[in-house]
Amino acid sequence: MRDAIEWMVGGQQGEGVDSTGELFAKTLVRYGLSVSTYKQFMSRIKGGHTNYKIKATKDRNYYAGDGIDILLCLDKETYHVNEEALNEAAVVIQDGKELIVENCTTTFGIAYTKFTLPLKKIATEIGNPLAKNMISLGIAAGLLELPDDQFHSFIADIFQKKGAEVIDSNKRAFSKGVALTKEYLQAQIDPLSLPAASSQLFISGNEATGFGSLMAGVRFLSAYPITPASEIMEWLSKELPKVGGTVMQVEDEIAGICFAIGASYSGARAMTSTSGPGLSLKTEALGLAGMSEVPIVIVNSQRGGPSTGLPTKHEQSDLNQMIFGTHGEIPRIVLSPATIEDAFYLAAESFNLAEICQCPVIVALDLGLSMNKMTVPAFDTDRVVIDRGKLLTAEEAKAYNETHFKRYRFTGDGISPRPLPGMPHAVHTTSSNEHDENGYISEEPQNRTKMMRKRLEKTRGATIQEPLKLQESGTKNDLLLVGMGSTYGIIKEAVEELNKEGAITASHLHIQQLYPLPVAELQQIIQEREVVTVENNYQGQLLQLLKLHMPIHGQAKAVTQYDGNPFTVRAIVRQVKELISWQH
Amino acid sequence: MATLKDLRGDQPTWCPGCGHFSIMAGIQKAIIQLGYDPHEVAIISGIGCSGKVSEYVRTNGFHTIHGRSLPVAQGVKMGNPALKVIASGGDGDGYGIGVGHFVHASRRNIDMTYIVMDNNIYGLTKGQTSPRSDHGFVTTTTKDGNKEYPVDPIATSVANGATFVAQGFAGDIKQMTEIIRRAIEHSGFSHVNIYSPCVTFNKVNTYDFYKERLTPIAAPFDDRDKALATIREYDGLVTGVIYEEKRDDFQRKLNVDFDMQSCVSGTMDDDLFRKIEKQFQ
């Protein structure tokens, strides 16, 4: 009986790799398993190696895993690209002229079983040449002894529109795969233990971000298509019209943020979504939102930079741009969800903070979190309560009794009551120029000084519910691994692995509020401890940020990876050990 | 109903004699003639001398950044479809740094008005060539004369699908006010280019220059080719409403029952949550 399965399908882009992976993942979800996935793909429509990785476990997992137990090869490249990841006793399934079962060893000395079979021929005999991937799924299900009924009902659901014959032939293909396993791979069968059914969602970071935004009352999104953020726009363009809102695909990235600033100014909860190159283009308008004190949420799903960089690969190298980007100095908040459920809650919280502080909020996703689906516990709608900050009703605005409403009124906390254009008795001026309380241009030094303080001190004390996620080992003087974004699950497992090995004891801190950084809490946690940041960029931008705020120069190092792929647990463990042995 | 006094905002700082004063007056008069209260209107401006109009006219105003009045203004209209939205900027703002937005706003046809104060020069930065400067025009950055040819704004908006295109002259407030009034009344994207002499830096395109050359168009064309041919025939030196077409604006075409501002502080909509959650189960 096994507690976990790591499965991968690989092939040329356009061969159904994605749909096969998604189908298998969704079926595993139906069995109540905790499922994490990772898609590798290239910046082209057809061709090029692509793969879909799944890890399914009885207990909650947060990472699609380092290894592979079952590898389905739809092309020759799949085996070579992924050979290093094969686990002991793995099964590799590939198309071939004849049916052969072989015991093999990888170039890394790992024993595995290679199962070659004429998939297309068998599928044709069954009556549906397109069902060859379904035979392979049957083989996987056979190896894991997954009950047939869920699989059959799922096949019926997905091929519902294609008619009874397609459903039947796919069921036959699936059953054929199960039968072939029983006949040829009896020794390799190791059933997967299944949990009791639970209410969980299978969702990507992009979808969770869109969903959280929608629940927070977003009504307008303007954006320009860009990988890996486009899904946010696509998902919301389906949902927003149902609630009286809309998505606009506009002419460029600058329009993307400017439309949203306009819509937010006139009263809608509004957002834009983008990736690094888009954020670069948006930075002047980011300053506009900061200066004019218009709330706005910008979702930045990071990918491999700089310039066009690695458009379909994972990286976390926009941290500096998100925190420091734009000329001059503006108030801003930068949040970075660690998991997919955090993406839902942080999206919702970002709209609150944007309106409470009347400033831009950047939600930092990365490709790993954005594009991959994972099972998460059902979301809790009571956790985030919508708070529109100092937004005035028409009656409240009228009570000020001003001919020209002072939009930038000085207040104790720097946040001015905000009427909306269209409200009688609240005509007001909003401006990107330095301005006085009326919003009129002012270059007067005393006013300038006061206005700068008003704006830049607004975000003081701004916080989300869970700015830091901390998993302490409980051992004194242990090593603290610090990460952000989608590395959460990987670092979590790396820490577990280090603690299991025992040579190094480690704890795990994940920072969800990157700016303003919760320095007091961080100091409490970090103190005299040795710190290793784990981040997907060259410069160690998270380490630099921590050093900027805390005197940890002698005690902090970074483990980095910037090759376009997410970390593996193995890579983190190895690099941490190297770093520590070199230091001591 | 609003009076001129109601529509006066901050004290203008334009040079005495600047064409922008007349255009501001034209906007104010048009708003009065149409019977709007200041709170029903939002003027969204770009950067340059022209950009200050959002502070000088007392309606809701948003002084944005260089070249971006159009995307912000269209967003404002999306966020509150009940507002009367006017975007305004200069020729550098709208036909230089922001020209991309101008082309797309023309084809998108959101119900709003775009007024460009065209003085054929960069004034606020003290006299550089603009995308509207004539070939051969001498400025601080084109000492041997401009080697480029000017953008043709009204032909651009006609060619790209704007449903109302007009041109005015700051030296003829009566005609200009009438044009602006009709532009605001028009349902869809209305583009008004207004020749607005820069008395300090442009010694060529003066009030007299335009008085001698402009030809009024009697009635708008409803055929884009004819409008373009006429613009070409007069080398762009025409005034009046040049093109007008009745077509559903962008928001009407979306066919959404807009509910942009109903989000209130309080708990999330649980019914909506349950409905959407099913997609991911």
PDB file of N, CA, C and O in Angstrom, chain A residues 140-176:
ATOM      1  N   ALA A 140      -2.183   3.241 -15.401  1.00  0.00           N
ATOM      2  CA  ALA A 140      -1.852   3.922 -14.133  1.00  0.00           C
ATOM      3  C   ALA A 140      -2.859   3.542 -13.052  1.00  0.00           C
ATOM      4  O   ALA A 140      -2.484   3.209 -11.920  1.00  0.00           O
ATOM      5  N   ALA A 141      -4.141   3.559 -13.423  1.00  0.00           N
ATOM      6  CA  ALA A 141      -5.185   3.211 -12.447  1.00  0.00           C
ATOM      7  C   ALA A 141      -5.028   1.765 -11.987  1.00  0.00           C
ATOM      8  O   ALA A 141      -5.235   1.446 -10.810  1.00  0.00           O
ATOM      9  N   GLY A 142      -4.625   0.902 -12.920  1.00  0.00           N
ATOM     10  CA  GLY A 142      -4.395  -0.503 -12.582  1.00  0.00           C
ATOM     11  C   GLY A 142      -3.240  -0.650 -11.601  1.00  0.00           C
ATOM     12  O   GLY A 142      -3.329  -1.405 -10.628  1.00  0.00           O
ATOM     13  N   LEU A 143      -2.163   0.076 -11.854  1.00  0.00           N
ATOM     14  CA  LEU A 143      -0.989   0.010 -10.971  1.00  0.00           C
ATOM     15  C   LEU A 143      -1.319   0.482  -9.556  1.00  0.00           C
ATOM     16  O   LEU A 143      -0.702   0.058  -8.589  1.00  0.00           O
ATOM     17  N   LEU A 144      -2.297   1.393  -9.456  1.00  0.00           N
ATOM     18  CA  LEU A 144      -2.661   1.961  -8.149  1.00  0.00           C
ATOM     19  C   LEU A 144      -3.907   1.309  -7.572  1.00  0.00           C
ATOM     20  O   LEU A 144      -4.347   1.671  -6.481  1.00  0.00           O
ATOM     21  N   GLU A 145      -4.491   0.389  -8.353  1.00  0.00           N
ATOM     22  CA  GLU A 145      -5.761  -0.260  -7.974  1.00  0.00           C
ATOM     23  C   GLU A 145      -6.836   0.750  -7.596  1.00  0.00           C
ATOM     24  O   GLU A 145      -7.516   0.619  -6.577  1.00  0.00           O
ATOM     25  N   LEU A 146      -6.971   1.770  -8.434  1.00  0.00           N
ATOM     26  CA  LEU A 146      -8.030   2.755  -8.198  1.00  0.00           C
ATOM     27  C   LEU A 146      -9.361   2.137  -8.601  1.00  0.00           C
ATOM     28  O   LEU A 146      -9.449   1.506  -9.658  1.00  0.00           O
ATOM     29  N   PRO A 147     -10.399   2.306  -7.806  1.00  0.00           N
ATOM     30  CA  PRO A 147     -11.703   1.744  -8.175  1.00  0.00           C
ATOM     31  C   PRO A 147     -12.189   2.297  -9.525  1.00  0.00           C
ATOM     32  O   PRO A 147     -12.040   3.482  -9.792  1.00  0.00           O
ATOM     33  N   ASP A 148     -12.745   1.432 -10.356  1.00  0.00           N
ATOM     34  CA  ASP A 148     -13.191   1.802 -11.716  1.00  0.00           C
ATOM     35  C   ASP A 148     -14.337   2.801 -11.741  1.00  0.00           C
ATOM     36  O   ASP A 148     -14.440   3.632 -12.636  1.00  0.00           O
ATOM     37  N   ASP A 149     -15.234   2.689 -10.740  1.00  0.00           N
ATOM     38  CA  ASP A 149     -16.503   3.436 -10.850  1.00  0.00           C
ATOM     39  C   ASP A 149     -16.318   4.941 -11.001  1.00  0.00           C
ATOM     40  O   ASP A 149     -16.897   5.562 -11.885  1.00  0.00           O
ATOM     41  N   GLN A 150     -15.433   5.541 -10.145  1.00  0.00           N
ATOM     42  CA  GLN A 150     -15.221   6.989 -10.258  1.00  0.00           C
ATOM     43  C   GLN A 150     -14.661   7.351 -11.625  1.00  0.00           C
ATOM     44  O   GLN A 150     -15.057   8.342 -12.230  1.00  0.00           O
ATOM     45  N   PHE A 151     -13.727   6.542 -12.083  1.00  0.00           N
ATOM     46  CA  PHE A 151     -13.106   6.815 -13.377  1.00  0.00           C
ATOM     47  C   PHE A 151     -14.153   6.761 -14.486  1.00  0.00           C
ATOM     48  O   PHE A 151     -14.220   7.638 -15.350  1.00  0.00           O
ATOM     49  N   HIS A 152     -14.983   5.752 -14.441  1.00  0.00           N
ATOM     50  CA  HIS A 152     -16.029   5.626 -15.465  1.00  0.00           C
ATOM     51  C   HIS A 152     -17.000   6.780 -15.420  1.00  0.00           C
ATOM     52  O   HIS A 152     -17.400   7.314 -16.453  1.00  0.00           O
ATOM     53  N   SER A 153     -17.377   7.189 -14.214  1.00  0.00           N
ATOM     54  CA  SER A 153     -18.357   8.284 -14.139  1.00  0.00           C
ATOM     55  C   SER A 153     -17.714   9.583 -14.619  1.00  0.00           C
ATOM     56  O   SER A 153     -18.359  10.433 -15.224  1.00  0.00           O
ATOM     57  N   PHE A 154     -16.419   9.705 -14.377  1.00  0.00           N
ATOM     58  CA  PHE A 154     -15.732  10.916 -14.836  1.00  0.00           C
ATOM     59  C   PHE A 154     -15.625  10.935 -16.362  1.00  0.00           C
ATOM     60  O   PHE A 154     -15.824  11.965 -17.003  1.00  0.00           O
ATOM     61  N   ILE A 155     -15.333   9.773 -16.925  1.00  0.00           N
ATOM     62  CA  ILE A 155     -15.281   9.670 -18.399  1.00  0.00           C
ATOM     63  C   ILE A 155     -16.636  10.068 -18.987  1.00  0.00           C
ATOM     64  O   ILE A 155     -16.728  10.834 -19.948  1.00  0.00           O
ATOM     65  N   ALA A 156     -17.681   9.581 -18.355  1.00  0.00           N
ATOM     66  CA  ALA A 156     -19.033   9.909 -18.831  1.00  0.00           C
ATOM     67  C   ALA A 156     -19.270  11.413 -18.763  1.00  0.00           C
ATOM     68  O   ALA A 156     -19.856  12.007 -19.677  1.00  0.00           O
ATOM     69  N   ASP A 157     -18.780  12.059 -17.692  1.00  0.00           N
ATOM     70  CA  ASP A 157     -18.963  13.518 -17.550  1.00  0.00           C
ATOM     71  C   ASP A 157     -18.215  14.285 -18.624  1.00  0.00           C
ATOM     72  O   ASP A 157     -18.774  15.170 -19.268  1.00  0.00           O
ATOM     73  N   ILE A 158     -16.946  13.943 -18.810  1.00  0.00           N
ATOM     74  CA  ILE A 158     -16.159  14.789 -19.714  1.00  0.00           C
ATOM     75  C   ILE A 158     -16.499  14.585 -21.182  1.00  0.00           C
ATOM     76  O   ILE A 158     -16.364  15.498 -21.972  1.00  0.00           O
ATOM     77  N   PHE A 159     -16.944  13.375 -21.541  1.00  0.00           N
ATOM     78  CA  PHE A 159     -17.281  13.163 -22.954  1.00  0.00           C
ATOM     79  C   PHE A 159     -18.778  13.246 -23.225  1.00  0.00           C
ATOM     80  O   PHE A 159     -19.247  12.852 -24.296  1.00  0.00           O
ATOM     81  N   GLN A 160     -19.493  13.786 -22.253  1.00  0.00           N
ATOM     82  CA  GLN A 160     -20.956  13.876 -22.334  1.00  0.00           C
ATOM     83  C   GLN A 160     -21.434  14.448 -23.673  1.00  0.00           C
ATOM     84  O   GLN A 160     -22.313  13.879 -24.318  1.00  0.00           O
ATOM     85  N   LYS A 161     -20.783  15.526 -24.103  1.00  0.00           N
ATOM     86  CA  LYS A 161     -21.230  16.213 -25.322  1.00  0.00           C
ATOM     87  C   LYS A 161     -20.888  15.403 -26.585  1.00  0.00           C
ATOM     88  O   LYS A 161     -21.441  15.656 -27.639  1.00  0.00           O
ATOM     89  N   LYS A 162     -19.940  14.480 -26.473  1.00  0.00           N
ATOM     90  CA  LYS A 162     -19.493  13.762 -27.669  1.00  0.00           C
ATOM     91  C   LYS A 162     -20.304  12.499 -27.955  1.00  0.00           C
ATOM     92  O   LYS A 162     -20.057  11.825 -28.950  1.00  0.00           O
ATOM     93  N   GLY A 163     -21.209  12.163 -27.058  1.00  0.00           N
ATOM     94  CA  GLY A 163     -22.108  11.047 -27.350  1.00  0.00           C
ATOM     95  C   GLY A 163     -21.704   9.729 -26.716  1.00  0.00           C
ATOM     96  O   GLY A 163     -20.569   9.541 -26.263  1.00  0.00           O
ATOM     97  N   ALA A 164     -22.662   8.813 -26.738  1.00  0.00           N
ATOM     98  CA  ALA A 164     -22.527   7.531 -26.041  1.00  0.00           C
ATOM     99  C   ALA A 164     -21.365   6.694 -26.563  1.00  0.00           C
ATOM    100  O   ALA A 164     -20.657   6.057 -25.785  1.00  0.00           O
ATOM    101  N   GLU A 165     -21.129   6.710 -27.887  1.00  0.00           N
ATOM    102  CA  GLU A 165     -20.074   5.859 -28.438  1.00  0.00           C
ATOM    103  C   GLU A 165     -18.683   6.295 -27.970  1.00  0.00           C
ATOM    104  O   GLU A 165     -17.838   5.472 -27.627  1.00  0.00           O
ATOM    105  N   VAL A 166     -18.474   7.606 -27.930  1.00  0.00           N
ATOM    106  CA  VAL A 166     -17.175   8.119 -27.457  1.00  0.00           C
ATOM    107  C   VAL A 166     -16.988   7.750 -25.984  1.00  0.00           C
ATOM    108  O   VAL A 166     -15.908   7.309 -25.572  1.00  0.00           O
ATOM    109  N   ILE A 167     -18.053   7.893 -25.194  1.00  0.00           N
ATOM    110  CA  ILE A 167     -17.973   7.534 -23.771  1.00  0.00           C
ATOM    111  C   ILE A 167     -17.638   6.047 -23.641  1.00  0.00           C
ATOM    112  O   ILE A 167     -16.705   5.670 -22.932  1.00  0.00           O
ATOM    113  N   ASP A 168     -18.374   5.217 -24.359  1.00  0.00           N
ATOM    114  CA  ASP A 168     -18.168   3.766 -24.253  1.00  0.00           C
ATOM    115  C   ASP A 168     -16.768   3.346 -24.689  1.00  0.00           C
ATOM    116  O   ASP A 168     -16.123   2.538 -24.035  1.00  0.00           O
ATOM    117  N   SER A 169     -16.314   3.923 -25.816  1.00  0.00           N
ATOM    118  CA  SER A 169     -14.992   3.521 -26.306  1.00  0.00           C
ATOM    119  C   SER A 169     -13.898   3.965 -25.340  1.00  0.00           C
ATOM    120  O   SER A 169     -12.912   3.256 -25.147  1.00  0.00           O
ATOM    121  N   ASN A 170     -14.081   5.116 -24.709  1.00  0.00           N
ATOM    122  CA  ASN A 170     -13.092   5.559 -23.719  1.00  0.00           C
ATOM    123  C   ASN A 170     -13.130   4.665 -22.477  1.00  0.00           C
ATOM    124  O   ASN A 170     -12.082   4.364 -21.908  1.00  0.00           O
ATOM    125  N   LYS A 171     -14.330   4.263 -22.088  1.00  0.00           N
ATOM    126  CA  LYS A 171     -14.429   3.330 -20.946  1.00  0.00           C
ATOM    127  C   LYS A 171     -13.758   2.003 -21.290  1.00  0.00           C
ATOM    128  O   LYS A 171     -13.057   1.421 -20.466  1.00  0.00           O
ATOM    129  N   ARG A 172     -13.967   1.540 -22.527  1.00  0.00           N
ATOM    130  CA  ARG A 172     -13.348   0.282 -22.957  1.00  0.00           C
ATOM    131  C   ARG A 172     -11.825   0.424 -22.957  1.00  0.00           C
ATOM    132  O   ARG A 172     -11.102  -0.472 -22.531  1.00  0.00           O
ATOM    133  N   ALA A 173     -11.344   1.597 -23.438  1.00  0.00           N
ATOM    134  CA  ALA A 173      -9.902   1.842 -23.475  1.00  0.00           C
ATOM    135  C   ALA A 173      -9.327   1.823 -22.066  1.00  0.00           C
ATOM    136  O   ALA A 173      -8.276   1.226 -21.806  1.00  0.00           O
ATOM    137  N   PHE A 174     -10.038   2.481 -21.155  1.00  0.00           N
ATOM    138  CA  PHE A 174      -9.599   2.527 -19.766  1.00  0.00           C
ATOM    139  C   PHE A 174      -9.522   1.111 -19.182  1.00  0.00           C
ATOM    140  O   PHE A 174      -8.505   0.708 -18.597  1.00  0.00           O
ATOM    141  N   SER A 175     -10.602   0.355 -19.378  1.00  0.00           N
ATOM    142  CA  SER A 175     -10.647  -1.008 -18.833  1.00  0.00           C
ATOM    143  C   SER A 175      -9.565  -1.898 -19.448  1.00  0.00           C
ATOM    144  O   SER A 175      -8.989  -2.756 -18.779  1.00  0.00           O
ATOM    145  N   LYS A 176      -9.266  -1.633 -20.740  1.00  0.00           N
ATOM    146  CA  LYS A 176      -8.208  -2.385 -21.412  1.00  0.00           C
ATOM    147  C   LYS A 176      -6.864  -2.127 -20.717  1.00  0.00           C
ATOM    148  O   LYS A 176      -6.075  -3.060 -20.495  1.00  0.00           O
TER     149      LYS A 176
END
